Tab-separated table of C-alpha atoms in Angstrom:
chain	number	residue	atom	x	y	z
A	30	UNK	CA	0.000	0.000	0.000
A	31	UNK	CA	1.293	3.467	-0.907
A	32	UNK	CA	2.511	5.771	1.848
A	33	UNK	CA	0.117	8.503	2.963
A	34	UNK	CA	0.667	12.102	4.026
A	35	UNK	CA	-1.889	14.433	5.583
A	36	UNK	CA	-1.492	18.206	5.385
A	37	UNK	CA	-3.576	19.692	8.204
A	38	UNK	CA	-4.656	23.170	9.224
A	39	UNK	CA	-4.731	24.629	5.713
A	40	UNK	CA	-6.209	28.099	6.131
A	41	UNK	CA	-7.623	28.190	2.607
A	42	UNK	CA	-7.584	25.198	0.241
A	43	UNK	CA	-8.346	26.058	-3.394
A	44	UNK	CA	-9.474	22.703	-4.782
A	45	UNK	CA	-10.335	24.026	-8.244
A	46	UNK	CA	-13.568	22.029	-8.077
A	47	UNK	CA	-16.755	24.037	-7.367
A	48	UNK	CA	-18.487	20.833	-6.257
A	49	UNK	CA	-16.186	20.716	-3.241
A	50	UNK	CA	-16.599	24.309	-2.056
A	51	UNK	CA	-17.875	27.768	-2.980
A	52	UNK	CA	-16.772	29.766	-5.983
A	53	UNK	CA	-14.951	28.651	-9.131
A	54	UNK	CA	-12.020	27.489	-6.986
A	55	UNK	CA	-14.100	25.369	-4.623
A	56	UNK	CA	-12.367	26.921	-1.607
A	57	UNK	CA	-12.400	25.043	1.719
A	58	UNK	CA	-11.477	26.793	4.975
A	59	UNK	CA	-9.632	25.162	7.890
A	60	UNK	CA	-9.045	22.221	5.595
A	61	UNK	CA	-6.866	19.159	5.237
A	62	UNK	CA	-5.628	17.114	2.302
A	63	UNK	CA	-4.424	13.518	2.220
A	64	UNK	CA	-1.882	12.319	-0.329
A	65	UNK	CA	-1.628	8.595	-1.072
A	66	UNK	CA	1.212	7.709	-3.402
A	67	UNK	CA	0.954	10.051	-6.389
A	68	UNK	CA	-2.702	10.964	-5.893
A	69	UNK	CA	-4.992	13.031	-3.724
A	70	UNK	CA	-6.934	10.587	-1.558
A	71	UNK	CA	-9.101	12.930	0.515
A	72	UNK	CA	-9.944	16.598	1.083
A	73	UNK	CA	-12.163	18.092	3.757
A	74	UNK	CA	-12.238	19.814	7.162
A	75	UNK	CA	-9.176	19.351	9.331
A	76	UNK	CA	-11.350	18.054	12.197
A	77	UNK	CA	-12.440	15.129	10.006
A	78	UNK	CA	-9.047	14.333	8.463
A	79	UNK	CA	-8.075	10.657	8.606
A	80	UNK	CA	-4.789	9.481	10.071
A	81	UNK	CA	-1.810	9.088	7.748
A	82	UNK	CA	1.757	7.781	7.838
A	83	UNK	CA	3.118	11.338	7.860
A	84	UNK	CA	1.487	14.548	9.063
A	85	UNK	CA	2.371	18.143	8.219
A	86	UNK	CA	0.896	21.242	9.855
A	87	UNK	CA	0.242	24.007	7.310
A	88	UNK	CA	-0.216	26.472	10.191
A	89	UNK	CA	-2.981	28.360	8.422
A	90	UNK	CA	-1.206	28.765	5.103
A	91	UNK	CA	-3.049	28.578	1.791
A	92	UNK	CA	-2.827	25.586	-0.532
A	93	UNK	CA	-3.692	25.380	-4.207
A	94	UNK	CA	-3.083	23.066	-7.166
A	95	UNK	CA	0.269	23.240	-8.889
A	96	UNK	CA	0.202	25.724	-11.737
A	97	UNK	CA	-0.289	24.319	-15.243
A	98	UNK	CA	1.781	26.386	-17.676
A	99	UNK	CA	0.435	25.350	-21.061
A	100	UNK	CA	2.584	27.548	-23.335
A	101	UNK	CA	6.359	28.017	-23.264
A	102	UNK	CA	9.394	27.974	-25.574
A	103	UNK	CA	12.288	26.652	-23.473
A	104	UNK	CA	14.578	24.772	-25.855
A	105	UNK	CA	16.818	27.602	-26.988
A	106	UNK	CA	20.249	29.154	-26.689
A	107	UNK	CA	21.538	32.702	-26.731
A	108	UNK	CA	20.438	35.946	-25.154
A	109	UNK	CA	18.281	38.845	-26.368
A	110	UNK	CA	18.873	41.301	-23.543
A	111	UNK	CA	19.946	44.067	-25.914
A	112	UNK	CA	16.777	43.674	-27.944
A	113	UNK	CA	14.658	44.032	-24.802
A	114	UNK	CA	16.742	46.950	-23.536
A	115	UNK	CA	16.386	48.785	-26.828
A	116	UNK	CA	12.634	48.193	-26.937
A	117	UNK	CA	12.164	49.426	-23.373
A	118	UNK	CA	14.422	52.418	-24.044
A	119	UNK	CA	12.533	53.517	-27.128
A	120	UNK	CA	15.375	52.770	-29.507
A	121	UNK	CA	15.052	50.877	-32.793
A	122	UNK	CA	16.515	47.394	-32.771
A	123	UNK	CA	16.932	45.076	-35.747
A	124	UNK	CA	19.049	42.166	-34.591
A	125	UNK	CA	16.710	39.601	-36.088
A	126	UNK	CA	14.273	38.610	-33.351
A	127	UNK	CA	13.416	34.918	-33.517
A	128	UNK	CA	16.093	34.346	-36.149
A	129	UNK	CA	18.764	35.498	-33.659
A	130	UNK	CA	17.661	32.723	-31.318
A	131	UNK	CA	17.548	30.266	-34.222
A	132	UNK	CA	21.205	30.900	-35.042
A	133	UNK	CA	22.275	30.499	-31.410
A	134	UNK	CA	20.180	27.380	-30.924
A	135	UNK	CA	21.557	25.682	-34.012
A	136	UNK	CA	25.097	26.374	-32.756
A	137	UNK	CA	24.471	24.999	-29.255
A	138	UNK	CA	25.236	21.453	-28.156
A	139	UNK	CA	22.618	19.035	-26.864
A	140	UNK	CA	24.065	19.448	-23.377
A	141	UNK	CA	23.774	23.231	-23.535
A	142	UNK	CA	20.158	23.105	-24.691
A	143	UNK	CA	19.289	20.552	-22.020
A	144	UNK	CA	20.949	22.620	-19.310
A	145	UNK	CA	18.978	25.722	-20.271
A	146	UNK	CA	15.728	23.763	-20.311
A	147	UNK	CA	16.487	22.177	-16.930
A	148	UNK	CA	17.320	25.543	-15.394
A	149	UNK	CA	14.010	27.058	-16.418
A	150	UNK	CA	11.992	23.995	-15.415
A	151	UNK	CA	13.549	24.208	-11.929
A	152	UNK	CA	12.916	27.941	-11.837
A	153	UNK	CA	9.242	27.406	-12.702
A	154	UNK	CA	8.913	24.619	-10.125
A	155	UNK	CA	10.136	26.894	-7.337
A	156	UNK	CA	7.292	29.244	-8.280
A	157	UNK	CA	4.687	26.492	-8.113
A	158	UNK	CA	4.519	25.190	-11.699
A	159	UNK	CA	4.150	21.416	-11.681
A	160	UNK	CA	2.947	20.842	-15.272
A	161	UNK	CA	4.747	22.564	-18.115
A	162	UNK	CA	4.335	22.473	-21.880
A	163	UNK	CA	7.157	23.511	-24.184
A	164	UNK	CA	7.666	23.791	-27.923
A	165	UNK	CA	10.286	23.470	-30.585
A	166	UNK	CA	10.546	26.327	-33.057
A	167	UNK	CA	14.106	27.622	-32.772
A	168	UNK	CA	15.746	25.061	-35.049
A	169	UNK	CA	13.624	25.263	-38.219
A	170	UNK	CA	15.276	22.326	-39.993
A	171	UNK	CA	14.109	18.718	-39.714
A	172	UNK	CA	17.223	17.730	-37.754
A	173	UNK	CA	17.188	20.727	-35.401
A	174	UNK	CA	13.464	20.592	-34.683
A	175	UNK	CA	13.645	16.852	-33.958
A	176	UNK	CA	16.651	17.461	-31.692
A	177	UNK	CA	14.737	20.055	-29.672
A	178	UNK	CA	11.756	17.766	-29.269
A	179	UNK	CA	13.886	14.793	-28.221
A	180	UNK	CA	15.529	16.881	-25.520
A	181	UNK	CA	12.210	18.242	-24.305
A	182	UNK	CA	10.496	14.844	-24.296
A	183	UNK	CA	13.063	13.390	-21.895
A	184	UNK	CA	12.020	15.980	-19.311
A	185	UNK	CA	8.434	17.063	-19.919
A	186	UNK	CA	5.124	15.348	-20.601
A	187	UNK	CA	3.703	18.044	-22.863
A	188	UNK	CA	5.826	18.634	-25.967
A	189	UNK	CA	4.726	20.582	-29.038
A	190	UNK	CA	6.046	20.555	-32.594
A	191	UNK	CA	6.288	24.202	-33.733
A	192	UNK	CA	8.265	23.950	-36.936
A	193	UNK	CA	5.837	26.585	-38.221
A	194	UNK	CA	7.107	29.304	-35.867
A	195	UNK	CA	8.445	31.478	-38.676
A	196	UNK	CA	9.916	30.501	-42.017
A	197	UNK	CA	13.534	29.437	-41.685
A	198	UNK	CA	16.088	31.998	-42.901
A	199	UNK	CA	16.911	29.727	-45.827
A	200	UNK	CA	13.262	29.990	-46.941
A	201	UNK	CA	12.744	33.724	-46.393
A	202	UNK	CA	11.664	34.122	-50.019
A	203	UNK	CA	9.849	30.787	-50.286
A	204	UNK	CA	7.340	30.448	-47.467
A	205	UNK	CA	5.289	27.966	-49.492
A	206	UNK	CA	8.366	25.783	-49.848
A	207	UNK	CA	8.952	25.990	-46.123
A	208	UNK	CA	5.370	24.892	-45.437
A	209	UNK	CA	6.034	21.872	-47.660
A	210	UNK	CA	9.083	21.094	-45.518
A	211	UNK	CA	7.134	21.534	-42.248
A	212	UNK	CA	4.316	19.271	-43.426
A	213	UNK	CA	6.652	16.707	-45.006
A	214	UNK	CA	10.203	15.738	-43.984
A	215	UNK	CA	10.206	17.885	-40.840
A	216	UNK	CA	6.926	16.404	-39.634
A	217	UNK	CA	8.230	12.902	-40.324
A	218	UNK	CA	11.259	13.596	-38.129
A	219	UNK	CA	9.330	15.322	-35.341
A	220	UNK	CA	5.994	13.529	-34.942
A	221	UNK	CA	7.425	10.617	-32.897
A	222	UNK	CA	8.661	13.028	-30.204
A	223	UNK	CA	5.640	15.321	-29.751
A	224	UNK	CA	2.051	15.242	-28.554
A	225	UNK	CA	0.950	18.535	-30.142
A	226	UNK	CA	1.292	20.469	-33.397
A	227	UNK	CA	1.243	24.270	-33.350
A	228	UNK	CA	1.511	27.093	-35.883
A	229	UNK	CA	2.040	30.850	-35.626
A	230	UNK	CA	-0.937	32.061	-37.669
A	231	UNK	CA	-0.085	35.726	-37.881
A	232	UNK	CA	1.030	38.573	-40.086
A	233	UNK	CA	4.699	37.977	-40.888
A	234	UNK	CA	4.460	34.260	-40.121
A	235	UNK	CA	1.820	31.988	-41.723
A	236	UNK	CA	-1.553	32.864	-43.214
A	237	UNK	CA	-4.784	30.961	-42.681
A	238	UNK	CA	-4.341	28.539	-45.576
A	239	UNK	CA	-0.755	27.774	-44.620
A	240	UNK	CA	-1.729	27.297	-40.981
A	241	UNK	CA	-4.519	24.926	-41.970
A	242	UNK	CA	-2.075	22.859	-44.027
A	243	UNK	CA	0.339	22.584	-41.083
A	244	UNK	CA	-2.344	21.625	-38.576
A	245	UNK	CA	-4.157	19.107	-40.766
A	246	UNK	CA	-0.867	17.418	-41.670
A	247	UNK	CA	-0.006	17.164	-37.979
A	248	UNK	CA	-3.413	15.773	-37.104
A	249	UNK	CA	-3.048	13.164	-39.850
A	250	UNK	CA	0.138	12.024	-38.085
A	251	UNK	CA	-1.647	11.696	-34.739
A	252	UNK	CA	-0.710	15.067	-33.213
A	253	UNK	CA	-3.266	17.270	-31.473
A	254	UNK	CA	-3.644	20.881	-32.683
A	255	UNK	CA	-3.127	24.198	-30.906
A	256	UNK	CA	-2.658	27.616	-32.496
A	257	UNK	CA	-0.775	30.873	-31.913
A	258	UNK	CA	-3.710	33.110	-32.845
A	259	UNK	CA	-4.605	36.791	-33.113
A	260	UNK	CA	-1.616	38.157	-31.221
A	261	UNK	CA	-0.526	41.096	-33.352
A	262	UNK	CA	-3.693	41.865	-35.259
A	263	UNK	CA	-7.094	40.496	-36.202
A	264	UNK	CA	-6.839	37.355	-38.316
A	265	UNK	CA	-8.140	33.860	-39.025
A	266	UNK	CA	-6.274	32.032	-36.249
A	267	UNK	CA	-9.028	31.803	-33.662
A	268	UNK	CA	-11.689	30.728	-36.146
A	269	UNK	CA	-9.326	28.105	-37.566
A	270	UNK	CA	-8.545	26.793	-34.092
A	271	UNK	CA	-12.216	26.392	-33.223
A	272	UNK	CA	-13.056	24.850	-36.602
A	273	UNK	CA	-10.338	22.216	-36.228
A	274	UNK	CA	-11.171	21.511	-32.595
A	275	UNK	CA	-7.808	22.750	-31.353
A	276	UNK	CA	-7.252	22.414	-27.627
A	277	UNK	CA	-6.290	26.068	-27.372
A	278	UNK	CA	-5.985	29.323	-29.231
A	279	UNK	CA	-3.086	31.162	-27.619
A	280	UNK	CA	-2.662	34.959	-27.283
A	281	UNK	CA	-6.202	36.031	-28.352
A	282	UNK	CA	-5.288	39.707	-28.049
A	283	UNK	CA	-7.276	40.990	-31.044
A	284	UNK	CA	-10.721	39.388	-31.185
A	285	UNK	CA	-13.858	40.220	-33.125
A	286	UNK	CA	-17.272	39.531	-31.638
A	287	UNK	CA	-17.444	36.478	-33.906
A	288	UNK	CA	-14.133	35.212	-32.504
A	289	UNK	CA	-15.386	35.565	-28.938
A	290	UNK	CA	-18.658	33.839	-29.800
A	291	UNK	CA	-16.806	30.962	-31.479
A	292	UNK	CA	-14.581	30.430	-28.438
A	293	UNK	CA	-17.591	30.529	-26.124
A	294	UNK	CA	-19.514	28.009	-28.224
A	295	UNK	CA	-16.655	25.589	-28.829
A	296	UNK	CA	-14.245	23.513	-26.751
A	297	UNK	CA	-11.133	25.513	-27.652
A	298	UNK	CA	-9.570	27.237	-24.635
A	299	UNK	CA	-8.509	30.869	-24.953
A	300	UNK	CA	-4.985	30.912	-23.483
A	301	UNK	CA	-3.882	34.405	-22.503
A	302	UNK	CA	-0.205	35.284	-22.115
A	303	UNK	CA	0.116	38.558	-20.181
A	304	UNK	CA	3.899	38.310	-19.867
A	305	UNK	CA	4.117	38.919	-23.610
A	306	UNK	CA	2.135	42.157	-23.505
A	307	UNK	CA	4.050	43.268	-20.406
A	308	UNK	CA	7.393	42.689	-22.140
A	309	UNK	CA	6.424	44.344	-25.430
A	310	UNK	CA	4.223	47.179	-24.111
A	311	UNK	CA	1.355	45.891	-26.224
A	312	UNK	CA	-2.339	46.020	-25.374
A	313	UNK	CA	-3.447	43.292	-22.992
A	314	UNK	CA	-6.137	40.817	-24.062
A	315	UNK	CA	-9.592	41.419	-22.576
A	316	UNK	CA	-10.150	38.430	-20.315
A	317	UNK	CA	-13.367	39.924	-18.922
A	318	UNK	CA	-14.947	39.934	-22.371
A	319	UNK	CA	-14.119	36.262	-22.876
A	320	UNK	CA	-15.252	35.179	-19.417
A	321	UNK	CA	-18.524	37.074	-19.624
A	322	UNK	CA	-19.236	35.385	-22.967
A	323	UNK	CA	-18.717	31.948	-21.398
A	324	UNK	CA	-15.345	31.041	-22.931
A	325	UNK	CA	-12.869	28.904	-21.013
A	326	UNK	CA	-9.729	30.923	-20.266
A	327	UNK	CA	-6.237	29.746	-19.359
A	328	UNK	CA	-3.237	31.783	-18.239
A	329	UNK	CA	0.308	30.897	-19.231
A	330	UNK	CA	3.752	32.483	-19.210
A	331	UNK	CA	4.792	32.158	-22.881
A	332	UNK	CA	8.292	31.918	-21.400
A	333	UNK	CA	10.696	32.596	-24.284
A	334	UNK	CA	13.907	34.597	-24.745
A	335	UNK	CA	12.384	37.318	-26.902
A	336	UNK	CA	8.914	38.530	-26.002
A	337	UNK	CA	8.159	37.099	-22.533
A	338	UNK	CA	11.179	35.942	-20.579
A	339	UNK	CA	9.358	35.027	-17.374
A	340	UNK	CA	8.664	31.605	-15.913
A	341	UNK	CA	6.503	33.027	-13.115
A	342	UNK	CA	2.870	31.987	-13.104
A	343	UNK	CA	2.270	34.082	-9.936
A	344	UNK	CA	3.421	37.124	-11.909
A	345	UNK	CA	0.980	36.290	-14.701
A	346	UNK	CA	-1.839	35.891	-12.178
A	347	UNK	CA	-1.084	39.326	-10.720
A	348	UNK	CA	-0.949	41.007	-14.130
A	349	UNK	CA	-4.181	39.318	-15.237
A	350	UNK	CA	-5.973	40.667	-12.179
A	351	UNK	CA	-4.510	44.162	-12.509
A	352	UNK	CA	-4.675	44.609	-16.288
A	353	UNK	CA	-7.097	42.089	-17.814
A	354	UNK	CA	-10.257	42.336	-15.733
A	355	UNK	CA	-9.987	38.999	-13.940
A	356	UNK	CA	-10.856	38.415	-10.313
A	357	UNK	CA	-8.191	36.677	-8.195
A	358	UNK	CA	-10.299	33.509	-8.121
A	359	UNK	CA	-10.698	33.527	-11.910
A	360	UNK	CA	-6.999	34.142	-12.483
A	361	UNK	CA	-5.880	31.316	-10.187
A	362	UNK	CA	-8.443	28.957	-11.750
A	363	UNK	CA	-7.184	29.880	-15.220
A	364	UNK	CA	-3.574	29.265	-14.146
A	365	UNK	CA	-4.428	25.813	-12.809
A	366	UNK	CA	-7.619	24.137	-14.041
A	367	UNK	CA	-7.727	26.392	-17.115
A	368	UNK	CA	-4.217	25.378	-18.088
A	369	UNK	CA	-5.191	21.746	-17.618
A	370	UNK	CA	-8.135	22.256	-19.976
A	371	UNK	CA	-5.785	23.809	-22.535
A	372	UNK	CA	-3.761	20.581	-22.391
A	373	UNK	CA	-6.861	18.374	-22.248
A	374	UNK	CA	-5.770	17.026	-18.895
A	375	UNK	CA	-8.170	15.839	-16.182
A	376	UNK	CA	-5.518	14.678	-13.725
A	377	UNK	CA	-3.854	18.028	-12.967
A	378	UNK	CA	-4.974	21.556	-12.130
A	379	UNK	CA	-7.340	20.510	-9.317
A	380	UNK	CA	-7.018	19.056	-5.831
A	381	UNK	CA	-9.801	16.517	-5.592
A	382	UNK	CA	-9.758	12.790	-4.824
A	383	UNK	CA	-8.109	10.933	-7.692
A	384	UNK	CA	-6.242	13.938	-9.043
A	385	UNK	CA	-2.467	13.962	-9.211
A	386	UNK	CA	-1.064	15.248	-5.928
A	387	UNK	CA	0.506	18.455	-7.254
A	388	UNK	CA	0.184	20.784	-4.279
A	389	UNK	CA	1.524	24.276	-3.582
A	390	UNK	CA	1.683	25.896	-0.142
A	391	UNK	CA	1.928	29.673	0.161
A	392	UNK	CA	3.364	31.829	2.892
A	393	UNK	CA	-0.018	33.556	2.993
A	394	UNK	CA	-3.509	32.788	4.325
A	395	UNK	CA	-5.191	32.915	0.887
A	396	UNK	CA	-4.475	32.440	-2.807
A	397	UNK	CA	-5.643	36.047	-3.254
A	398	UNK	CA	-2.214	37.115	-2.001
A	399	UNK	CA	-0.758	36.030	-5.351
A	400	UNK	CA	-2.329	39.201	-6.792
A	401	UNK	CA	-2.419	41.198	-3.554
A	402	UNK	CA	1.356	40.900	-3.018
A	403	UNK	CA	2.802	40.919	-6.550
A	404	UNK	CA	6.464	40.072	-6.897
A	405	UNK	CA	6.746	38.528	-3.428
A	406	UNK	CA	8.043	34.911	-3.425
A	407	UNK	CA	5.113	33.327	-1.606
A	408	UNK	CA	5.613	29.669	-2.572
A	409	UNK	CA	7.119	27.732	0.336
A	410	UNK	CA	6.439	24.094	-0.563
A	411	UNK	CA	5.669	22.163	-3.731
A	412	UNK	CA	4.566	18.543	-4.086
A	413	UNK	CA	4.594	16.911	-7.516
A	414	UNK	CA	3.125	13.441	-7.979
A	415	UNK	CA	2.888	13.255	-4.210
A	416	UNK	CA	6.568	13.939	-3.636
A	417	UNK	CA	7.713	17.087	-1.886
A	418	UNK	CA	10.086	18.533	-4.474
A	419	UNK	CA	10.582	22.071	-3.167
A	420	UNK	CA	10.759	23.517	0.333
A	421	UNK	CA	11.909	26.975	1.253
């Protein structure tokens, strides 16, 4: 029989399940949680908590599910500090953007790429992220994209093929030829190492027809679709995502009423990435509009070296509350259960019996402090699969 641990005297337990308590987070007060092996075995009032092999006193601290970060780009090399500095200083900068990272990534060894990925996974874990998706997209050749995915798949459960990030430099004048590569030899090399297929459907990247070709080819090879959609301007990305039953449409900054209605009526999650707008001084997406329409919303970091170099889900929660019209409860739900929905996962993002025991304790009496005390390192303990993997 698996070992059991009971965490008692939790001041505020955000289960993420409204059937277990009030509000979208199903919050229980003066609560306890029992871990058995890798799973949550029981939640309820501390006074009713069963005995366990090990007991821990939360001393009134808040507990919530581990964050589910459903959008990141962590297999890369190089540094774009000067690009960010120039942008924030109001100076023009033309070092090449994504293509700068492509050149550095191609030149890096497997060990260097793995070390960078590991460093950011550990960094995210210390901030409460227990499920993390990451993408390829900085190699842009069949060999380099497959290499990135192999490295990622040895460390993470959720790996996405993003050969269609931008056209490779070698195909700058032949985007159609690059799409043929992405849907042919590159897909053949990458499909065995990924769960998802993604495409940047945007001005300067791939148009609607090209994005459709990438996604349908990936689906034919058994990959599940997700879409970078409507980040820089209005476009076909959201409608394409909903039409193809994509798990998520990510960014969703520029939406028509028809886009909002489609997201509300379909199963595609609107994943919002406030770190990107923060880091580029762009307009934030309107989460309130989506939520009021009935769409499912997720929050994610979009951690990448160019436009959103943060691995902090607490930061994204705080920005979403301050700038995007979300309540603290909605933001935390979107960063946990919403992220799970964007990855079509039922086992993470909630703390209910049978769920994976991914638990975060805060040095605060409530999850609201994630927005109330922005920038403060509140995470004190993290369990992943029932194992305590971080303690401050």
